[in-house]
Short mmCIF file of C-alpha atoms in Angstrom, two decimals:
data_model
loop_
_atom_site.label_atom_id
_atom_site.label_comp_id
_atom_site.label_asym_id
_atom_site.label_seq_id
_atom_site.Cartn_x
_atom_site.Cartn_y
_atom_site.Cartn_z
CA MET P 5 -150.00 -43.18 189.29
CA THR P 6 -146.67 -42.88 188.40
CA SER P 7 -144.96 -44.23 191.86
CA PRO P 8 -147.08 -47.93 191.81
CA GLN P 9 -144.99 -48.32 188.12
CA SER P 10 -141.84 -47.06 190.81
CA ASP P 11 -142.21 -49.34 193.17
CA PRO P 12 -140.18 -52.61 192.33
CA ALA P 13 -137.42 -50.36 191.07
CA PRO P 14 -135.34 -49.90 193.70
CA GLN P 15 -134.82 -53.79 194.98
CA PRO P 16 -133.05 -54.11 191.20
CA PRO P 17 -130.41 -51.00 191.92
CA GLN P 18 -127.38 -52.05 190.79
CA PRO P 19 -128.41 -53.86 186.93
CA PRO P 20 -129.30 -51.44 185.48
CA GLN P 21 -126.55 -48.91 186.62
CA GLY P 22 -124.28 -51.63 185.57
CA HIS P 23 -125.68 -52.28 182.08
CA VAL P 24 -125.01 -48.30 181.56
CA HIS P 25 -121.19 -48.74 182.31
CA GLY P 26 -120.68 -51.17 180.86
CA HIS P 27 -122.23 -49.73 177.28
CA THR P 28 -119.88 -46.12 178.44
CA HIS P 29 -116.78 -48.42 177.69
CA SER P 30 -117.95 -50.07 174.86
CA HIS P 31 -118.85 -47.22 172.65
CA GLY P 32 -116.63 -44.36 174.92
CA PRO P 33 -117.16 -41.46 177.00
CA ALA P 34 -120.37 -41.25 179.32
CA ALA P 35 -120.47 -37.88 179.00
CA PRO P 36 -119.85 -37.00 175.49
CA VAL P 37 -118.42 -33.17 175.07
CA SER P 38 -121.15 -30.51 173.96
CA LYS P 39 -121.27 -29.70 170.53
CA HIS P 40 -120.03 -26.03 170.80
CA LEU P 41 -117.13 -28.26 172.38
CA ARG P 42 -116.79 -30.68 169.61
CA LYS P 43 -116.63 -27.84 166.82
CA VAL P 44 -113.71 -26.53 168.74
CA ILE P 45 -111.64 -29.55 168.53
CA ALA P 46 -112.91 -30.25 164.74
CA ALA P 47 -111.46 -26.44 163.87
CA VAL P 48 -107.90 -27.67 165.26
CA VAL P 49 -108.36 -31.72 163.64
CA ILE P 50 -109.82 -30.88 159.95
CA PRO P 51 -107.86 -28.50 158.87
CA PHE P 52 -104.55 -31.07 160.16
CA ALA P 53 -105.91 -33.68 158.59
CA THR P 54 -106.63 -31.52 155.63
CA ALA P 55 -103.40 -30.93 155.59
CA VAL P 56 -102.01 -34.41 155.89
CA VAL P 57 -104.13 -35.45 152.38
CA VAL P 58 -102.62 -32.51 150.58
CA GLY P 59 -99.14 -33.44 151.63
CA LEU P 60 -99.38 -36.78 150.23
CA ILE P 61 -100.95 -35.53 147.36
CA ALA P 62 -98.01 -33.66 146.78
CA PHE P 63 -95.69 -35.20 147.62
CA TRP P 64 -96.83 -39.31 146.05
CA PRO P 65 -93.82 -40.94 144.91
CA GLY P 66 -96.03 -42.61 142.06
CA GLY P 67 -93.32 -46.20 142.18
CA VAL P 68 -90.13 -46.95 143.34
CA PRO P 69 -87.42 -45.03 141.04
CA ASP P 70 -86.04 -47.72 138.39
CA HIS P 71 -82.20 -48.81 138.77
CA GLU P 72 -78.86 -51.26 137.57
CA ARG P 73 -79.26 -53.51 139.80
CA THR P 74 -74.80 -53.74 141.54
CA GLY P 75 -75.89 -57.51 142.44
CA VAL P 76 -74.33 -56.74 146.45
CA GLY P 77 -76.29 -57.21 149.35
CA PHE P 78 -80.74 -56.70 149.16
CA ASP P 79 -79.15 -55.07 145.43
CA ARG P 80 -79.34 -59.03 143.50
CA GLN P 81 -82.28 -60.79 141.80
CA THR P 82 -83.49 -63.52 143.60
CA GLN P 83 -85.34 -66.35 142.75
CA ASP P 84 -86.43 -69.32 144.98
CA GLY P 85 -85.44 -73.05 144.69
CA LYS P 86 -85.30 -76.18 146.37
CA VAL P 87 -82.33 -78.76 148.15
CA VAL P 88 -82.73 -81.81 146.45
CA GLN P 89 -79.91 -84.07 147.46
CA VAL P 90 -77.11 -83.54 150.34
CA VAL P 91 -73.56 -85.21 150.53
CA LYS P 92 -70.90 -85.57 152.22
CA VAL P 93 -67.64 -84.83 150.62
CA ASP P 94 -64.24 -84.14 151.92
CA CYS P 95 -62.99 -80.65 151.51
CA ALA P 96 -60.19 -81.61 150.23
CA ASP P 97 -61.11 -82.33 147.67
CA VAL P 98 -64.05 -79.73 146.48
CA ASN P 99 -60.96 -77.14 147.29
CA ALA P 100 -63.47 -75.32 149.87
CA ALA P 101 -60.24 -73.31 150.59
CA GLN P 102 -56.58 -72.21 150.47
CA VAL P 103 -54.67 -73.17 153.38
CA PRO P 104 -51.87 -69.98 153.70
CA PRO P 105 -48.61 -71.22 152.18
CA THR P 106 -46.66 -70.94 155.15
CA GLY P 107 -48.99 -73.17 156.53
CA ASP P 108 -48.79 -70.45 159.77
CA THR P 109 -51.85 -71.49 161.70
CA SER P 110 -51.28 -69.05 164.25
CA THR P 111 -53.83 -66.33 163.18
CA PRO P 112 -57.83 -67.47 162.96
CA SER P 113 -57.76 -67.41 159.24
CA GLY P 114 -54.72 -69.67 158.97
CA ARG P 115 -56.78 -71.83 161.33
CA GLU P 116 -59.69 -71.88 159.92
CA ALA P 117 -58.68 -72.62 156.43
CA VAL P 118 -57.01 -75.55 158.06
CA ASN P 119 -60.06 -77.24 159.58
CA GLU P 120 -61.27 -76.38 156.74
CA GLN P 121 -59.18 -78.16 154.80
CA GLU P 122 -59.10 -81.23 156.74
CA GLY P 123 -63.04 -81.16 157.26
CA GLU P 124 -66.09 -83.15 156.37
CA CYS P 125 -68.38 -80.29 153.67
CA ALA P 126 -71.75 -81.00 152.31
CA LYS P 127 -72.23 -80.82 148.39
CA ALA P 128 -75.42 -79.76 147.76
CA THR P 129 -77.30 -80.12 145.07
CA VAL P 130 -79.45 -76.99 144.38
CA GLU P 131 -82.96 -76.52 141.68
CA VAL P 132 -84.49 -73.76 141.58
CA THR P 133 -88.09 -73.57 141.80
CA SER P 134 -89.15 -69.94 140.50
CA GLY P 135 -88.73 -67.55 137.53
CA ASP P 136 -87.15 -68.36 133.85
CA ASP P 137 -84.47 -70.79 134.58
CA LYS P 138 -87.23 -73.49 136.57
CA GLY P 139 -85.80 -77.10 136.87
CA ARG P 140 -81.87 -75.48 136.86
CA LYS P 141 -79.93 -77.50 139.13
CA PHE P 142 -76.74 -76.23 139.91
CA VAL P 143 -74.32 -77.33 143.21
CA GLU P 144 -73.23 -75.14 146.38
CA VAL P 145 -70.57 -76.34 148.59
CA VAL P 146 -71.35 -75.61 152.13
CA GLN P 147 -68.11 -75.74 154.09
CA PRO P 148 -67.99 -77.01 158.00
CA ASP P 149 -68.71 -74.26 160.48
CA ALA P 150 -70.65 -72.47 157.66
CA PRO P 151 -72.66 -70.51 160.28
CA ARG P 152 -76.44 -72.72 158.12
CA GLN P 153 -76.18 -75.32 156.91
CA LEU P 154 -78.29 -77.32 154.16
CA ARG P 155 -80.49 -80.19 154.51
CA GLU P 156 -82.29 -82.64 151.80
CA GLY P 157 -85.51 -80.78 151.16
CA GLN P 158 -85.18 -77.97 152.06
CA GLY P 159 -86.32 -74.45 150.59
CA VAL P 160 -83.69 -71.35 150.02
CA VAL P 161 -83.48 -68.56 147.94
CA VAL P 162 -81.00 -68.06 145.66
CA ALA P 163 -79.65 -65.42 143.83
CA TYR P 164 -79.32 -65.30 140.34
CA ALA P 165 -75.85 -63.50 138.50
CA PRO P 166 -76.27 -62.61 135.05
CA ASP P 167 -73.22 -61.49 133.99
CA ALA P 168 -70.95 -64.67 135.98
CA PRO P 169 -69.78 -67.90 134.38
CA ARG P 170 -73.06 -70.41 133.81
CA ASP P 171 -71.75 -72.63 136.61
CA LEU P 172 -71.33 -69.99 138.99
CA GLN P 173 -74.62 -68.43 138.20
CA TYR P 174 -76.33 -69.37 140.83
CA SER P 175 -75.98 -69.26 144.56
CA VAL P 176 -77.87 -69.77 147.49
CA THR P 177 -78.19 -66.55 149.50
CA ASP P 178 -80.84 -67.45 151.99
CA VAL P 179 -83.14 -69.79 153.67
CA ASN P 180 -87.14 -69.98 152.85
CA ARG P 181 -88.60 -68.87 155.75
CA LYS P 182 -92.19 -68.25 154.22
CA ILE P 183 -94.22 -70.88 155.99
CA PRO P 184 -93.01 -70.52 159.40
CA MET P 185 -93.73 -66.05 159.29
CA THR P 186 -97.40 -66.56 157.73
CA LEU P 187 -97.90 -69.37 160.24
CA LEU P 188 -97.21 -66.88 162.95
CA ALA P 189 -98.56 -64.14 161.38
CA ALA P 190 -102.13 -65.20 161.44
CA ILE P 191 -101.64 -66.68 165.53
CA PHE P 192 -100.89 -63.23 165.70
CA ALA P 193 -104.28 -61.74 164.08
CA LEU P 194 -106.10 -64.52 165.52
CA ALA P 195 -105.37 -64.39 169.19
CA VAL P 196 -105.19 -60.01 168.63
CA ILE P 197 -109.57 -60.81 167.09
CA ALA P 198 -109.70 -63.43 170.19
CA VAL P 199 -109.23 -61.11 172.51
CA GLY P 200 -109.92 -57.92 170.99
CA ARG P 201 -112.77 -58.61 168.99
CA LEU P 202 -114.28 -55.85 166.38
CA ARG P 203 -111.06 -53.50 168.36
CA GLY P 204 -108.57 -56.07 167.77
CA VAL P 205 -110.26 -56.31 163.84
CA MET P 206 -110.19 -53.33 163.76
CA ALA P 207 -106.17 -52.59 165.03
CA LEU P 208 -105.93 -55.21 162.11
CA VAL P 209 -107.10 -53.10 159.70
CA ALA P 210 -104.66 -50.18 161.33
CA LEU P 211 -102.23 -52.19 160.99
CA ALA P 212 -102.69 -53.33 156.96
CA VAL P 213 -102.61 -49.36 156.71
CA SER P 214 -99.94 -48.19 158.40
CA PHE P 215 -97.18 -50.15 155.51
CA ALA P 216 -98.99 -49.72 153.42
CA VAL P 217 -98.70 -46.13 153.50
CA LEU P 218 -94.92 -46.92 154.17
CA THR P 219 -94.83 -49.47 151.29
CA LEU P 220 -96.17 -47.21 149.04
CA PHE P 221 -95.52 -43.19 150.04
CA ILE P 222 -92.49 -43.28 152.92
CA LEU P 223 -90.28 -45.91 151.35
CA PRO P 224 -90.71 -44.38 147.14
CA ALA P 225 -90.86 -40.78 148.41
CA ILE P 226 -87.91 -41.17 150.46
CA LEU P 227 -85.88 -42.58 147.36
CA GLN P 228 -87.52 -40.21 144.97
CA GLY P 229 -85.70 -37.49 146.68
CA SER P 230 -87.75 -36.25 148.65
CA ASN P 231 -86.90 -34.63 152.35
CA PRO P 232 -86.92 -37.33 153.90
CA LEU P 233 -88.18 -35.34 157.21
CA VAL P 234 -90.82 -33.63 155.23
CA VAL P 235 -91.97 -37.92 153.81
CA ALA P 236 -91.87 -39.28 157.35
CA VAL P 237 -93.86 -36.32 159.30
CA ILE P 238 -97.13 -36.75 156.79
CA GLY P 239 -96.45 -40.08 156.49
CA ALA P 240 -96.44 -41.06 160.83
CA SER P 241 -98.97 -38.16 160.69
CA ALA P 242 -101.07 -40.15 158.02
CA ILE P 243 -100.88 -43.47 160.01
CA MET P 244 -101.83 -41.72 163.99
CA LEU P 245 -104.98 -40.59 162.21
CA ALA P 246 -105.97 -43.95 160.63
CA ALA P 247 -104.57 -45.66 163.32
CA LEU P 248 -107.23 -43.77 166.34
CA TYR P 249 -109.43 -43.76 164.50
CA MET P 250 -110.26 -46.56 163.41
CA CYS P 251 -108.89 -48.57 166.69
CA HIS P 252 -110.71 -45.51 168.81
CA GLY P 253 -113.70 -44.62 167.13
CA VAL P 254 -113.40 -40.42 166.59
CA THR P 255 -115.09 -38.64 169.43
CA ALA P 256 -113.58 -35.69 170.88
CA ARG P 257 -111.65 -38.36 173.56
CA THR P 258 -109.79 -39.85 170.54
CA SER P 259 -108.93 -36.10 168.90
CA VAL P 260 -107.29 -35.38 172.65
CA ALA P 261 -105.25 -37.75 171.47
CA VAL P 262 -104.59 -36.67 168.06
CA VAL P 263 -103.24 -33.46 169.11
CA GLY P 264 -101.84 -34.59 172.20
CA THR P 265 -99.32 -37.38 169.75
CA LEU P 266 -99.28 -34.33 167.24
CA ILE P 267 -97.67 -32.06 169.58
CA SER P 268 -95.19 -34.91 171.00
CA LEU P 269 -93.97 -35.43 167.68
CA LEU P 270 -93.09 -32.09 166.32
CA LEU P 271 -90.69 -32.23 169.56
CA ILE P 272 -89.08 -35.08 169.11
CA GLY P 273 -88.64 -34.02 165.11
CA LEU P 274 -87.49 -30.38 166.66
CA LEU P 275 -85.15 -32.84 169.07
CA GLY P 276 -83.98 -35.58 166.97
CA SER P 277 -82.93 -32.82 164.58
CA LEU P 278 -81.14 -30.83 167.25
CA PHE P 279 -78.94 -33.10 168.31
CA ILE P 280 -77.74 -35.70 165.32
CA GLY P 281 -76.94 -32.38 163.90
CA TRP P 282 -74.84 -31.21 166.71
CA ALA P 283 -72.95 -34.77 167.12
CA ASP P 284 -72.15 -35.04 163.42
CA LEU P 285 -74.00 -38.09 162.64
CA SER P 286 -74.24 -38.40 159.15
CA GLY P 287 -76.04 -41.70 159.63
CA ASN P 288 -74.47 -44.04 156.82
CA THR P 289 -72.71 -46.64 159.46
CA ASP P 290 -73.25 -49.86 157.91
CA ASP P 291 -73.40 -51.63 154.90
CA ASN P 292 -76.86 -50.86 154.24
CA THR P 293 -76.84 -47.14 155.11
CA GLY P 294 -73.97 -47.49 152.47
CA LEU P 295 -75.94 -49.67 149.84
CA ILE P 296 -77.85 -47.32 149.93
CA HIS P 297 -76.22 -43.75 149.54
CA GLY P 298 -74.74 -45.53 146.20
CA LEU P 299 -77.30 -46.04 145.31
CA TYR P 300 -79.34 -42.76 145.73
CA PRO P 301 -76.77 -40.84 146.32
CA ASP P 302 -79.17 -37.66 146.48
CA ILE P 303 -81.02 -39.12 149.57
CA ASP P 304 -80.56 -36.96 152.98
CA MET P 305 -78.32 -40.26 154.90
CA SER P 306 -78.71 -38.28 158.75
CA GLY P 307 -82.51 -36.83 157.47
CA LEU P 308 -83.11 -41.20 157.00
CA LEU P 309 -82.17 -40.92 160.26
CA LEU P 310 -84.63 -38.63 162.11
CA ALA P 311 -87.53 -39.96 160.33
CA GLY P 312 -86.65 -43.84 161.50
CA VAL P 313 -86.95 -42.19 164.40
CA ILE P 314 -89.90 -40.26 163.97
CA ILE P 315 -92.25 -43.36 163.14
CA GLY P 316 -89.85 -45.83 165.78
CA SER P 317 -91.89 -43.57 168.55
CA LEU P 318 -95.42 -43.33 166.01
CA GLY P 319 -96.28 -46.70 168.06
CA VAL P 320 -95.36 -45.99 171.69
CA LEU P 321 -96.54 -42.76 171.06
CA ASP P 322 -100.08 -43.98 170.19
CA ASP P 323 -99.96 -45.96 173.06
CA VAL P 324 -98.99 -43.73 176.29
CA THR P 325 -101.40 -40.44 174.41
CA VAL P 326 -105.29 -42.06 174.65
CA THR P 327 -104.56 -43.67 177.63
CA GLN P 328 -103.86 -40.88 179.23
CA THR P 329 -106.43 -39.04 177.91
CA SER P 330 -108.81 -42.67 178.95
CA ALA P 331 -107.40 -41.54 182.56
CA VAL P 332 -108.67 -38.47 182.81
CA TRP P 333 -111.97 -38.53 181.58
CA GLU P 334 -112.69 -42.26 183.42
CA LEU P 335 -112.26 -39.57 186.23
CA HIS P 336 -114.41 -36.63 185.33
CA GLN P 337 -117.08 -39.82 184.93
CA ALA P 338 -116.21 -40.86 188.16
CA ASP P 339 -116.16 -37.22 189.90
CA PRO P 340 -117.89 -34.54 187.00
CA GLN P 341 -117.57 -31.94 189.99
CA MET P 342 -114.02 -32.18 189.09
CA GLY P 343 -111.81 -29.62 187.58
CA TRP P 344 -108.81 -29.66 185.25
CA ARG P 345 -106.90 -28.55 187.80
CA GLY P 346 -107.65 -31.59 190.40
CA LEU P 347 -107.82 -33.84 186.66
CA TYR P 348 -104.32 -33.10 185.86
CA ARG P 349 -103.23 -33.63 189.69
CA ALA P 350 -104.97 -36.89 189.13
CA GLY P 351 -103.89 -38.26 185.46
CA ILE P 352 -100.38 -36.85 186.17
CA ARG P 353 -99.79 -39.72 189.07
CA ILE P 354 -101.11 -42.49 186.91
CA GLY P 355 -98.60 -41.19 183.78
CA ARG P 356 -95.51 -41.23 186.24
CA ASP P 357 -96.02 -44.84 186.47
CA HIS P 358 -96.12 -45.27 182.67
CA ILE P 359 -93.84 -43.24 181.24
CA ALA P 360 -91.29 -45.16 184.27
CA SER P 361 -92.28 -48.60 181.74
CA VAL P 362 -92.98 -47.06 178.40
CA VAL P 363 -88.46 -45.00 179.02
CA ASN P 364 -87.33 -49.04 179.49
CA THR P 365 -89.12 -50.64 177.28
CA LEU P 366 -88.06 -48.15 174.48
CA VAL P 367 -84.65 -48.89 175.99
CA LEU P 368 -84.06 -52.79 176.25
CA ALA P 369 -86.00 -52.43 173.08
CA TYR P 370 -82.85 -49.74 171.06
CA ALA P 371 -80.23 -52.63 173.66
CA GLY P 372 -81.85 -56.26 172.15
CA ALA P 373 -81.68 -54.89 168.56
CA ALA P 374 -78.22 -53.66 169.28
CA LEU P 375 -76.81 -56.79 171.07
CA PRO P 376 -74.62 -58.22 168.42
CA LEU P 377 -72.32 -54.57 168.23
CA LEU P 378 -72.82 -54.06 172.33
CA LEU P 379 -70.64 -57.29 171.72
CA LEU P 380 -68.56 -56.20 169.88
CA PHE P 381 -66.99 -53.54 172.49
CA SER P 382 -67.32 -55.67 175.34
CA ILE P 383 -64.54 -58.10 173.37
CA ALA P 384 -62.28 -55.55 171.95
CA GLN P 385 -62.86 -54.45 176.65
CA SER P 386 -63.50 -50.78 174.87
CA SER P 387 -64.42 -48.10 177.69
CA VAL P 388 -68.47 -46.62 178.17
CA GLY P 389 -67.25 -42.89 176.73
CA THR P 390 -65.36 -44.65 173.48
CA VAL P 391 -68.55 -46.71 172.93
CA ALA P 392 -70.10 -43.87 172.47
CA ASN P 393 -68.46 -42.25 171.28
CA SER P 394 -68.96 -44.50 167.99
CA GLU P 395 -71.25 -43.16 165.27
CA LEU P 396 -73.03 -47.01 165.98
CA VAL P 397 -73.53 -47.25 169.03
CA ALA P 398 -74.31 -42.81 169.39
CA GLU P 399 -76.87 -43.60 166.58
CA GLU P 400 -79.07 -45.61 168.56
CA ILE P 401 -78.61 -43.30 172.07
CA VAL P 402 -79.73 -40.54 170.57
CA ARG P 403 -82.48 -42.78 168.99
CA THR P 404 -83.28 -43.83 172.53
CA LEU P 405 -83.43 -40.70 174.17
CA VAL P 406 -84.72 -37.92 171.32
CA GLY P 407 -88.23 -40.65 171.87
CA SER P 408 -88.17 -40.55 175.13
CA ILE P 409 -88.02 -37.73 175.88
CA GLY P 410 -91.23 -37.31 173.51
CA LEU P 411 -92.83 -40.06 175.06
CA VAL P 412 -91.83 -37.74 178.70
CA ALA P 413 -93.26 -33.93 177.96
CA SER P 414 -96.12 -35.92 176.39
CA VAL P 415 -97.76 -37.60 179.22
CA PRO P 416 -97.78 -34.08 180.82
CA VAL P 417 -99.16 -32.85 177.65
CA THR P 418 -101.83 -34.02 177.02
CA THR P 419 -102.66 -34.71 180.23
CA VAL P 420 -104.25 -31.07 180.88
CA LEU P 421 -104.65 -30.83 177.12
CA ALA P 422 -107.98 -33.52 178.21
CA ALA P 423 -108.17 -31.97 181.51
CA LEU P 424 -109.76 -28.39 180.19
CA VAL P 425 -111.28 -29.98 177.47
CA VAL P 426 -113.53 -32.29 179.74
CA SER P 427 -113.57 -30.03 182.74
CA ALA P 428 -114.55 -27.22 179.87
CA ASP P 429 -118.17 -28.87 179.71
CA ARG P 430 -119.35 -28.16 182.62
CA PRO P 431 -121.12 -25.03 182.19
CA GLY P 432 -122.92 -26.68 179.79
CA ALA P 433 -124.19 -29.28 182.24
CA SER P 434 -127.53 -29.43 180.72
CA THR P 435 -126.28 -31.12 177.58
CA SER P 436 -123.84 -33.12 179.28
CA SER P 437 -126.48 -35.13 182.13
CA SER P 438 -129.44 -35.23 179.56
CA THR P 439 -127.68 -37.33 177.18
CA ALA P 440 -125.79 -38.94 180.58
CA ALA P 441 -129.89 -39.98 181.33
CA ALA P 442 -131.03 -41.41 177.27
CA PRO P 443 -128.04 -44.93 178.20
CA ALA P 444 -129.95 -45.54 181.99
CA ARG P 445 -133.28 -44.86 179.75
CA THR P 446 -132.37 -47.31 177.18
CA GLY P 447 -130.86 -50.09 179.79
CA ARG P 448 -134.46 -49.55 182.12
CA GLY P 449 -136.21 -50.06 178.78
CA ARG P 450 -133.81 -53.44 177.72
CA ARG P 451 -134.18 -55.05 180.37
CA ARG P 452 -138.26 -54.94 181.09
CA LYS P 453 -137.92 -56.22 177.61
CA ALA P 454 -135.85 -58.58 178.57
#
């Protein structure tokens, strides 16, 4: 009696299989691991997640500590402003620059002063548009060779110095870029949602969680005087758990990626601590870090550098570990009889291509960020050894190489973990086959209803 019902099935055998395959990629691996193995994974991941939560509670800062503003760099009171008028005037009339008494123009500063005296300056009237002094106007003189020229109607950021004479209390420090930056962020979000759909939405939510952990926990905790390395490890772990599980689901495959990422982060932390100390990198190399050290002298600046290495490596690590885990899972689905050694060899071949591209990406990213600095060394005609030995460049070299070593190590570590986990389910074939067969029946049932 069953054969008449099953006779028509061989004519369209492919659609049900295709339906099962699509369902598999949308919602996870085709053959989920057994309950026993899930318990083993949970026994590793749950204590780790609990430790992260305890760490967040123990080191929670409760806000950024107050300090007296210095009026230097970013540590200034600022308000919004708008350029209401721009008038061209002779630089000599507004005394924009002082020519050296000797009239020497052989130096760059001397030539610059003469050019400014003979050139045409811009006299801008700026109105404060926020704060207690809203509506107040002041004059800003812009020299002809200034990198940023002002135009009428332009939004600007103005700094307020309460201790200065009234006419000098306000000055333009930057351009207001809120509108273009907000628009670009909106375009980015729409592109992610349009292509990624639900996964894209979850990725944006995970991104918001990452920024929340960074701004509400990591930065204030470091300013409160907590150990930057401990804070970075706790914060990075929280970001990792939220991002991976929100974007890829609470599955054994994601849990393997979490463990692989954690092992790689620990390796990066150990190597970074070793070589930052060995190379005597202070972490205090520019005006911004110098200002931080001046405001909060108790902060361990070399520890802050190490924290930056760990957090900076996390994003790429997530990508590598998830990709390797997914590759091993798909290989096992294609050939369930393949042992863990075969899965590892096949997965590591995929990982080698990933390593080459990721390492190149990291190096180019850091080189691009340090391009102005590298140009200065080129102008000075410094040797490669001299450039590499300077602390500014040495920091970037250590940051790049330590992060890259962690990324390279994450490939075999995650691959072998995934191969061992997915192949360990082979003895319990009854569990896997029964769960794998369920979607196939559901697919045929859906097709009949259609």
